[in-house]
Short mmCIF file of C-alpha atoms and ligand atoms in Angstrom, two decimals:
data_model
loop_
_atom_site.label_atom_id
_atom_site.label_comp_id
_atom_site.label_asym_id
_atom_site.label_seq_id
_atom_site.Cartn_x
_atom_site.Cartn_y
_atom_site.Cartn_z
CA MET A 1 11.74 -0.01 -30.25
CA SER A 2 9.03 -2.27 -31.54
CA ASP A 3 6.89 -1.33 -34.46
CA SER A 4 3.24 -0.95 -33.46
CA ALA A 5 1.99 -2.71 -36.60
CA SER A 6 3.78 -5.92 -35.63
CA ALA A 7 3.35 -5.56 -31.85
CA PRO A 8 0.88 -7.89 -30.16
CA LYS A 9 -2.49 -6.29 -29.48
CA MET A 10 -2.95 -5.32 -25.84
CA PRO A 11 -6.08 -6.81 -24.24
CA GLN A 12 -8.70 -4.08 -23.93
CA HIS A 13 -11.21 -3.49 -21.14
CA ALA A 14 -14.96 -3.80 -21.35
CA ARG A 15 -16.78 -0.47 -20.85
CA MET A 16 -17.03 0.49 -17.16
CA SER A 17 -20.68 0.27 -16.19
CA GLN A 18 -20.78 2.37 -13.01
CA PHE A 19 -20.83 5.70 -14.88
CA ASP A 20 -23.27 6.71 -17.64
CA VAL A 21 -22.31 8.12 -21.01
CA VAL A 22 -24.61 10.83 -22.38
CA ASP A 23 -23.99 12.59 -25.70
CA ASN A 24 -20.69 10.75 -25.89
CA CYS A 25 -19.48 12.35 -22.60
CA LEU A 26 -18.76 10.45 -19.41
CA GLN A 27 -21.11 11.51 -16.59
CA ILE A 28 -20.11 11.60 -12.96
CA GLY A 29 -22.21 12.80 -10.06
CA GLY A 30 -24.90 13.77 -12.59
CA LEU A 31 -22.56 16.06 -14.54
CA PRO A 32 -20.88 15.66 -17.92
CA LEU A 33 -17.15 15.39 -17.29
CA PRO A 34 -16.14 18.60 -19.16
CA GLU A 35 -18.61 20.57 -17.03
CA LEU A 36 -17.19 19.05 -13.84
CA ALA A 37 -13.69 19.94 -15.04
CA ARG A 38 -14.81 23.54 -15.63
CA ASN A 39 -16.38 23.68 -12.15
CA ILE A 40 -13.20 22.43 -10.52
CA GLY A 41 -11.23 24.91 -12.61
CA ARG A 42 -8.15 22.80 -13.18
CA THR A 43 -6.85 19.36 -14.04
CA PRO A 44 -5.72 16.83 -12.94
CA PHE A 45 -8.29 15.84 -10.36
CA TYR A 46 -9.79 12.88 -8.58
CA ALA A 47 -13.59 12.70 -8.47
CA TYR A 48 -15.47 10.25 -6.27
CA ASP A 49 -19.15 9.44 -6.78
CA SER A 50 -20.92 8.84 -3.45
CA LYS A 51 -23.76 7.01 -5.24
CA VAL A 52 -21.33 4.32 -6.40
CA MET A 53 -20.11 3.88 -2.81
CA ASP A 54 -23.73 3.66 -1.66
CA ALA A 55 -24.36 0.93 -4.24
CA GLN A 56 -21.38 -1.10 -3.01
CA VAL A 57 -22.54 -0.85 0.60
CA THR A 58 -26.10 -1.76 -0.39
CA ALA A 59 -24.87 -4.78 -2.36
CA LEU A 60 -22.91 -5.97 0.67
CA ARG A 61 -25.78 -5.36 3.09
CA THR A 62 -28.19 -7.19 0.80
CA ALA A 63 -25.94 -10.23 0.41
CA LEU A 64 -24.21 -10.59 3.78
CA PRO A 65 -25.79 -11.91 6.98
CA PRO A 66 -27.17 -8.98 9.03
CA GLU A 67 -24.86 -9.90 11.93
CA ILE A 68 -21.81 -8.76 9.97
CA HIS A 69 -20.76 -5.21 10.87
CA LEU A 70 -19.21 -3.36 7.95
CA HIS A 71 -16.25 -1.12 8.66
CA TYR A 72 -14.43 1.19 6.30
CA ALA A 73 -10.62 0.86 6.30
CA MET A 74 -9.69 4.51 5.83
CA LYS A 75 -6.27 4.12 4.32
CA ALA A 76 -7.89 3.19 0.98
CA ASN A 77 -9.15 6.77 0.68
CA PRO A 78 -8.75 9.09 3.67
CA MET A 79 -10.28 12.20 2.06
CA PRO A 80 -12.30 13.60 5.00
CA GLU A 81 -15.51 13.99 2.94
CA VAL A 82 -15.23 10.39 1.74
CA VAL A 83 -14.64 9.16 5.28
CA ARG A 84 -17.60 11.18 6.54
CA HIS A 85 -19.82 9.75 3.83
CA LEU A 86 -18.75 6.17 4.44
CA ALA A 87 -19.00 6.62 8.21
CA SER A 88 -22.65 7.54 7.69
CA ILE A 89 -23.48 4.33 5.79
CA THR A 90 -21.22 1.76 7.50
CA ASP A 91 -20.92 0.57 11.11
CA GLY A 92 -17.45 1.84 11.92
CA LEU A 93 -13.99 2.82 10.78
CA ASP A 94 -10.55 1.28 10.82
CA VAL A 95 -7.59 3.61 11.12
CA ALA A 96 -3.86 3.10 10.85
CA SER A 97 -2.38 6.28 12.35
CA ALA A 98 -3.14 9.12 14.75
CA GLY A 99 -3.74 11.30 11.67
CA GLU A 100 -6.42 8.95 10.34
CA LEU A 101 -7.85 8.67 13.85
CA ARG A 102 -8.29 12.45 14.01
CA VAL A 103 -10.30 12.41 10.75
CA ALA A 104 -12.30 9.40 11.96
CA LEU A 105 -13.22 11.09 15.27
CA GLN A 106 -14.28 14.25 13.42
CA THR A 107 -17.03 12.24 11.70
CA GLY A 108 -18.68 11.79 15.09
CA VAL A 109 -18.50 7.99 14.92
CA ASN A 110 -18.60 6.34 18.33
CA PRO A 111 -14.95 5.63 19.29
CA ALA A 112 -15.99 2.11 20.33
CA CYS A 113 -16.74 1.53 16.62
CA ILE A 114 -13.24 2.56 15.55
CA SER A 115 -10.30 0.17 15.53
CA PHE A 116 -6.67 1.09 15.16
CA ALA A 117 -4.28 -1.40 13.48
CA GLY A 118 -0.78 -1.02 12.15
CA PRO A 119 2.72 -2.10 13.14
CA GLY A 120 5.06 0.39 14.79
CA LYS A 121 2.46 2.56 16.50
CA SER A 122 4.32 5.51 18.01
CA ALA A 123 3.89 6.85 21.53
CA GLN A 124 1.72 9.60 20.00
CA ASP A 125 -0.38 7.03 18.12
CA LEU A 126 -0.93 4.98 21.26
CA THR A 127 -1.71 8.02 23.42
CA ALA A 128 -4.29 9.21 20.89
CA ALA A 129 -5.81 5.73 20.76
CA VAL A 130 -5.95 5.30 24.54
CA THR A 131 -7.37 8.73 25.26
CA SER A 132 -10.06 8.44 22.58
CA GLY A 133 -11.21 4.97 23.67
CA VAL A 134 -10.93 3.16 20.34
CA ILE A 135 -10.11 -0.55 20.05
CA ILE A 136 -6.37 -1.02 19.58
CA ASN A 137 -5.39 -3.98 17.43
CA MET A 138 -2.11 -4.92 19.07
CA GLU A 139 0.61 -5.99 16.70
CA SER A 140 3.12 -7.41 19.18
CA VAL A 141 3.81 -8.26 22.82
CA GLY A 142 6.00 -5.16 23.09
CA GLU A 143 3.11 -3.00 21.93
CA MET A 144 0.85 -4.62 24.54
CA GLN A 145 3.38 -3.71 27.25
CA ARG A 146 3.58 -0.10 26.01
CA ILE A 147 -0.21 0.18 26.05
CA ALA A 148 -0.33 -1.30 29.57
CA ALA A 149 2.25 1.27 30.74
CA LEU A 150 0.15 4.06 29.24
CA ALA A 151 -2.94 2.65 30.91
CA ASP A 152 -1.15 2.70 34.27
CA SER A 153 0.03 6.28 33.85
CA THR A 154 -3.35 7.58 32.67
CA GLY A 155 -5.55 5.46 34.92
CA THR A 156 -7.45 4.06 31.94
CA ARG A 157 -8.32 0.56 30.81
CA PRO A 158 -7.81 0.57 27.03
CA LYS A 159 -9.86 -1.68 24.77
CA VAL A 160 -7.51 -4.05 22.99
CA ALA A 161 -7.64 -6.87 20.47
CA ILE A 162 -4.83 -9.07 19.27
CA ARG A 163 -4.05 -8.88 15.61
CA VAL A 164 -3.21 -12.45 14.70
CA ASN A 165 -0.77 -13.41 11.97
CA PRO A 166 -2.66 -16.48 10.83
CA ASP A 167 -1.13 -19.87 10.17
CA PHE A 168 -2.78 -19.95 6.74
CA GLU A 169 -2.75 -17.56 3.81
CA LEU A 170 -5.35 -16.02 1.53
CA LYS A 171 -4.50 -17.78 -1.70
CA SER A 172 -3.90 -15.60 -4.73
CA ALA A 173 -4.42 -12.36 -2.85
CA GLY A 174 -2.97 -9.35 -4.61
CA MET A 175 -1.08 -8.39 -1.46
CA LYS A 176 -0.57 -11.10 1.14
CA MET A 177 -0.64 -9.76 4.66
CA GLY A 178 -0.86 -12.96 6.67
CA SER A 179 0.99 -16.26 7.24
CA GLY A 180 4.73 -16.83 7.16
CA PRO A 181 7.03 -14.34 8.87
CA LYS A 182 5.28 -10.93 8.83
CA PRO A 183 5.60 -7.53 10.50
CA PHE A 184 1.80 -7.62 10.98
CA GLY A 185 0.23 -9.12 14.05
CA VAL A 186 1.27 -11.83 16.45
CA ASP A 187 1.94 -15.32 15.14
CA ALA A 188 -1.05 -17.52 15.95
CA GLU A 189 1.14 -19.92 17.90
CA GLN A 190 2.38 -17.08 20.19
CA VAL A 191 -1.12 -15.84 21.01
CA PRO A 192 -1.91 -18.17 23.96
CA ALA A 193 1.19 -16.97 25.87
CA MET A 194 0.34 -13.34 25.09
CA LEU A 195 -3.20 -13.86 26.40
CA GLU A 196 -1.81 -15.31 29.61
CA GLU A 197 0.44 -12.29 30.10
CA MET A 198 -2.48 -9.97 29.31
CA ALA A 199 -4.62 -11.42 32.10
CA SER A 200 -2.62 -9.44 34.70
CA LEU A 201 -2.51 -6.17 32.74
CA PRO A 202 -4.95 -3.23 32.95
CA LEU A 203 -6.39 -3.95 29.51
CA GLU A 204 -9.95 -4.66 28.39
CA PHE A 205 -9.63 -7.65 26.09
CA MET A 206 -12.08 -7.42 23.20
CA GLY A 207 -11.02 -10.19 20.83
CA PHE A 208 -9.11 -10.84 17.66
CA HIS A 209 -8.30 -9.18 14.39
CA ILE A 210 -7.38 -11.65 11.65
CA PHE A 211 -6.60 -10.09 8.28
CA SER A 212 -5.18 -12.41 5.69
CA GLY A 213 -4.92 -10.43 2.47
CA SER A 214 -6.23 -7.92 0.02
CA GLN A 215 -7.59 -7.61 -3.54
CA ASN A 216 -8.84 -11.17 -3.96
CA LEU A 217 -11.17 -11.95 -6.86
CA ARG A 218 -11.56 -15.67 -6.21
CA GLU A 219 -14.66 -16.51 -4.24
CA GLN A 220 -13.39 -19.97 -3.24
CA ALA A 221 -10.13 -18.56 -1.86
CA ILE A 222 -12.05 -15.97 0.19
CA ILE A 223 -14.45 -18.62 1.49
CA GLU A 224 -11.56 -20.84 2.52
CA ALA A 225 -9.74 -17.97 4.26
CA GLN A 226 -12.88 -16.86 6.11
CA THR A 227 -13.61 -20.40 7.25
CA LYS A 228 -10.06 -20.75 8.55
CA THR A 229 -10.31 -17.32 10.19
CA PHE A 230 -13.33 -18.38 12.24
CA GLU A 231 -11.73 -21.73 13.10
CA LEU A 232 -8.60 -19.94 14.28
CA ALA A 233 -10.64 -17.51 16.37
CA PHE A 234 -12.60 -20.39 17.94
CA ARG A 235 -9.33 -22.15 18.76
CA LEU A 236 -7.59 -19.07 20.22
CA SER A 237 -10.65 -18.10 22.25
CA GLN A 238 -10.02 -21.16 24.43
CA SER A 239 -6.92 -19.39 25.80
CA ALA A 240 -8.69 -16.06 26.34
CA PRO A 241 -8.97 -14.62 29.86
CA CYS A 242 -12.61 -13.65 29.21
CA PRO A 243 -15.24 -14.17 26.50
CA VAL A 244 -14.31 -12.90 23.04
CA ARG A 245 -16.63 -9.96 22.31
CA TRP A 246 -15.20 -8.73 19.03
CA LEU A 247 -13.89 -10.54 15.96
CA ASN A 248 -12.56 -8.60 13.02
CA ILE A 249 -12.27 -10.99 10.08
CA GLY A 250 -10.53 -8.53 7.76
CA GLY A 251 -11.69 -7.95 4.22
CA GLY A 252 -9.84 -9.04 1.16
CA LEU A 253 -12.65 -8.48 -1.35
CA GLY A 254 -11.14 -7.39 -4.65
CA ILE A 255 -12.45 -5.31 -7.51
CA PRO A 256 -11.75 -5.91 -11.21
CA TYR A 257 -8.93 -3.74 -12.56
CA PHE A 258 -7.53 -5.53 -15.57
CA PRO A 259 -8.91 -6.93 -18.83
CA GLY A 260 -10.63 -10.27 -18.26
CA GLU A 261 -11.15 -9.79 -14.50
CA GLN A 262 -14.70 -10.35 -13.28
CA ARG A 263 -16.53 -8.71 -10.39
CA LEU A 264 -16.80 -10.93 -7.31
CA ASP A 265 -19.99 -12.90 -6.83
CA LEU A 266 -20.91 -12.08 -3.22
CA ASN A 267 -23.53 -14.83 -2.92
CA PRO A 268 -21.32 -17.87 -2.24
CA ILE A 269 -19.20 -15.78 0.15
CA ALA A 270 -22.35 -14.64 1.94
CA SER A 271 -23.83 -18.12 2.32
CA ASN A 272 -20.59 -19.45 3.77
CA LEU A 273 -20.46 -16.46 6.14
CA ALA A 274 -24.04 -17.17 7.23
CA GLU A 275 -22.94 -20.65 8.36
CA LEU A 276 -19.87 -19.23 10.10
CA VAL A 277 -21.98 -16.65 11.90
CA GLU A 278 -24.26 -19.42 13.18
CA ALA A 279 -21.24 -21.39 14.40
CA ALA A 280 -19.94 -18.25 16.14
CA LYS A 281 -23.24 -17.89 18.00
CA VAL A 282 -22.48 -21.24 19.62
CA GLN A 283 -18.71 -20.94 20.01
CA LEU A 284 -18.43 -17.22 20.87
CA PRO A 285 -21.86 -16.17 22.16
CA GLY A 286 -22.48 -12.44 21.89
CA VAL A 287 -19.46 -11.79 19.68
CA GLU A 288 -19.60 -8.81 17.31
CA ILE A 289 -18.25 -9.75 13.88
CA VAL A 290 -16.63 -7.03 11.82
CA MET A 291 -15.57 -7.08 8.20
CA GLU A 292 -13.24 -4.22 7.26
CA LEU A 293 -13.13 -3.12 3.64
CA GLY A 294 -11.24 -0.34 1.95
CA ARG A 295 -10.85 -0.80 -1.76
CA TYR A 296 -14.16 -2.60 -2.22
CA LEU A 297 -16.08 0.45 -0.98
CA THR A 298 -14.26 3.22 -2.81
CA ALA A 299 -12.17 2.02 -5.75
CA GLU A 300 -14.90 1.82 -8.37
CA ALA A 301 -16.43 5.11 -7.22
CA GLY A 302 -13.36 7.11 -8.21
CA ILE A 303 -11.87 8.41 -11.41
CA TYR A 304 -8.62 10.23 -11.99
CA VAL A 305 -8.82 12.85 -14.74
CA CYS A 306 -5.94 14.54 -16.51
CA GLU A 307 -5.58 16.59 -19.64
CA ILE A 308 -3.63 15.90 -22.80
CA VAL A 309 -0.83 18.46 -23.17
CA ASP A 310 1.03 17.07 -26.17
CA LYS A 311 0.65 14.43 -28.85
CA LYS A 312 3.67 13.01 -30.62
CA VAL A 313 4.76 10.04 -32.66
CA SER A 314 7.95 8.20 -31.85
CA ARG A 315 9.13 5.45 -34.18
CA GLY A 316 5.67 4.37 -35.12
CA GLU A 317 3.98 4.69 -31.71
CA THR A 318 1.69 7.54 -30.72
CA PHE A 319 2.17 9.17 -27.33
CA LEU A 320 -0.43 11.25 -25.56
CA VAL A 321 1.48 13.25 -22.96
CA THR A 322 -0.75 14.42 -20.11
CA ASN A 323 -0.42 16.69 -17.10
CA GLY A 324 -1.15 13.73 -14.81
CA GLY A 325 1.04 10.79 -13.93
CA LEU A 326 2.45 8.46 -11.34
CA HIS A 327 3.17 11.33 -8.95
CA HIS A 328 -0.62 11.51 -8.46
CA HIS A 329 -1.51 7.90 -9.17
CA LEU A 330 1.29 5.49 -8.50
CA ALA A 331 -0.90 2.39 -8.85
CA VAL A 332 -1.91 3.07 -12.46
CA SER A 333 1.77 3.08 -13.42
CA GLY A 334 2.02 -0.48 -12.07
CA ASN A 335 4.34 0.39 -9.20
CA PHE A 336 2.06 -0.16 -6.20
CA GLY A 337 2.12 -3.87 -5.55
CA GLN A 338 1.63 -5.19 -9.07
CA VAL A 339 4.07 -7.82 -10.28
CA ILE A 340 3.59 -7.12 -13.98
CA ARG A 341 2.25 -3.79 -15.19
CA LYS A 342 -1.25 -4.05 -16.70
CA ASN A 343 -3.48 -1.28 -17.92
CA TYR A 344 -6.21 0.16 -15.74
CA PRO A 345 -9.39 0.91 -17.70
CA VAL A 346 -8.97 4.23 -19.51
CA CYS A 347 -11.27 6.37 -21.64
CA LEU A 348 -11.42 9.74 -23.30
CA GLY A 349 -13.94 11.38 -20.99
CA ASN A 350 -15.10 14.16 -23.29
CA ARG A 351 -15.46 11.90 -26.38
CA VAL A 352 -15.96 8.32 -25.32
CA GLU A 353 -16.49 6.91 -28.82
CA GLY A 354 -14.90 8.16 -32.03
CA ASP A 355 -14.82 7.21 -35.73
CA THR A 356 -11.05 6.94 -35.89
CA PRO A 357 -9.79 4.92 -32.94
CA GLU A 358 -6.04 4.96 -32.45
CA GLU A 359 -3.68 2.80 -30.45
CA VAL A 360 -1.79 5.15 -28.15
CA ASN A 361 0.50 5.28 -25.15
CA VAL A 362 -0.81 7.59 -22.47
CA VAL A 363 2.06 8.96 -20.39
CA GLY A 364 2.67 11.60 -17.74
CA PRO A 365 5.02 14.57 -17.53
CA LEU A 366 7.66 12.98 -15.32
CA CYS A 367 11.17 12.36 -16.56
CA THR A 368 11.03 8.61 -15.98
CA PRO A 369 9.96 5.76 -18.29
CA LEU A 370 7.83 4.46 -15.39
CA ASP A 371 5.33 7.29 -15.89
CA ILE A 372 2.81 5.27 -17.92
CA LEU A 373 -0.96 5.66 -17.58
CA GLY A 374 -1.93 3.42 -20.50
CA HIS A 375 0.26 1.21 -22.67
CA ARG A 376 -1.09 0.67 -26.20
CA VAL A 377 -4.67 1.46 -25.35
CA THR A 378 -7.22 2.11 -28.06
CA LEU A 379 -8.92 5.50 -27.78
CA PRO A 380 -10.75 7.81 -30.18
CA ALA A 381 -8.27 10.08 -31.98
CA ALA A 382 -7.32 12.61 -29.31
CA ALA A 383 -5.67 16.01 -29.13
CA PRO A 384 -4.32 18.42 -26.51
CA GLY A 385 -7.14 19.61 -24.28
CA ASP A 386 -8.98 16.27 -24.30
CA LEU A 387 -9.58 14.60 -20.94
CA ILE A 388 -8.09 11.23 -20.09
CA VAL A 389 -10.02 9.29 -17.47
CA ILE A 390 -8.55 6.46 -15.42
CA PHE A 391 -11.28 4.31 -13.85
CA GLN A 392 -11.09 2.24 -10.62
CA SER A 393 -9.12 5.07 -9.02
CA GLY A 394 -11.03 5.69 -5.80
CA ALA A 395 -8.70 3.61 -3.62
CA TYR A 396 -4.95 3.82 -3.06
CA GLY A 397 -4.76 6.82 -5.38
CA LEU A 398 -3.74 10.28 -4.24
CA THR A 399 -2.44 9.42 -0.78
CA ALA A 400 -0.61 6.32 -2.02
CA SER A 401 1.41 8.35 -4.52
CA PRO A 402 4.70 10.29 -4.39
CA LEU A 403 2.97 13.68 -4.80
CA ASP A 404 6.06 15.84 -4.64
CA PHE A 405 8.21 13.88 -7.06
CA LEU A 406 9.20 16.53 -9.66
CA SER A 407 7.32 19.29 -7.79
CA HIS A 408 4.26 19.49 -10.00
CA PRO A 409 1.01 20.82 -8.48
CA HIS A 410 -1.06 18.35 -6.47
CA PRO A 411 -4.32 17.15 -8.00
CA ALA A 412 -7.71 18.44 -6.84
CA GLU A 413 -10.11 16.06 -5.13
CA VAL A 414 -13.91 16.20 -5.09
CA LEU A 415 -16.67 14.06 -3.64
CA LEU A 416 -19.87 14.20 -5.69
C1 PLP B 1 -5.27 -2.10 4.17
C2 PLP B 1 -6.07 -2.79 5.15
C3 PLP B 1 -7.43 -3.04 4.91
C4 PLP B 1 -8.12 -2.67 3.65
O1 PLP B 1 -7.76 -3.50 2.59
P1 PLP B 1 -8.54 -3.37 1.22
O2 PLP B 1 -7.86 -4.32 0.31
O3 PLP B 1 -8.41 -1.96 0.77
O4 PLP B 1 -9.95 -3.72 1.47
C5 PLP B 1 -8.14 -3.67 5.90
N1 PLP B 1 -7.56 -4.02 7.06
C6 PLP B 1 -6.26 -3.80 7.32
C7 PLP B 1 -5.69 -4.21 8.61
C8 PLP B 1 -5.48 -3.18 6.38
O5 PLP B 1 -4.18 -2.98 6.64
#
């Protein structure tokens, strides 16, 4: 065990600017955090601020060319109220299962503005997709044949797009989902043959879905990937049986989680996209261009709040033990795609600043050393009953966590 006096200082985060602090209390949805906690009646909970989502959508709409349709990729945060809110301010939804599709359809969004991606779609998934009339992003030739068989048996002509596994990758993406051998999509080089086979099937070909990665904070890497995405779509369209009407260019826009990370500058991305959109008007006349974003729309709008249950000192380090942990929020523990664990931004929500800051380890109640919410973070001196807030928690939180590990109660969830 290292001694905290000699341990290297952990890099600390700048103050999160999306939420106000009034009378030393964090405010969310116009309420001081302790009041929100009292209203909810229990901790832990996730709270999502719709105004922060609105601001993200407005920033995108202001920067991006008006031809770009913005979709919300539901898996980032499938809470029905969140989906309903985002459906009302975006142009469509992307779903990854029949369960997500059900929630998407309940928002009243036009099924033609919903797309369904994901490898291994079951017979139930495909039936739900075909009967509702959404665009199916086909992940393989086998899936195309299963959809065609369903179309024959139901007398329908499903809308389909080919999800392409590109022949390039989004450099330095947090999670690479394109290039190389992948379970996602059809290798670019196999697409012409698939298009030829499709020409004789009862399918309505819409276009391509090309998604090359996630959580990217480098504008130049995003620009390069988007340029290559359009070039690939232009190239593949030459083998298409009919004009390409729909091009989903994926997302990939990241948000800052860790000390030293900066918010993306949308302007260079937007000016490059404006050129690509103009090129598409020539190469793919009438094409609808969709950008699908999950994390970028919801992550910064959400906080995860838990309560300190115990405070103890072990061999020179202070531990704040809370009632929340990785069972509710796997990503904050560093076990959802991170290579090296880094701290999410954390604060004491009911006393943001204090005279006697302490370096502490914030941990959860699970019997595993992985259950870390903050490693050597500096917080005002805290005690049982105080509220720990984890910022940037609106995406890949509750539903990306092993909720039943150790059988603790599930967290509450509110949209404000
Ligand atoms: C997960 C996913 C997204 C959303 O990614 P974010 O990083 O949350 O924006 C978009 N499209 C597809 C196909 C996905 O699988």
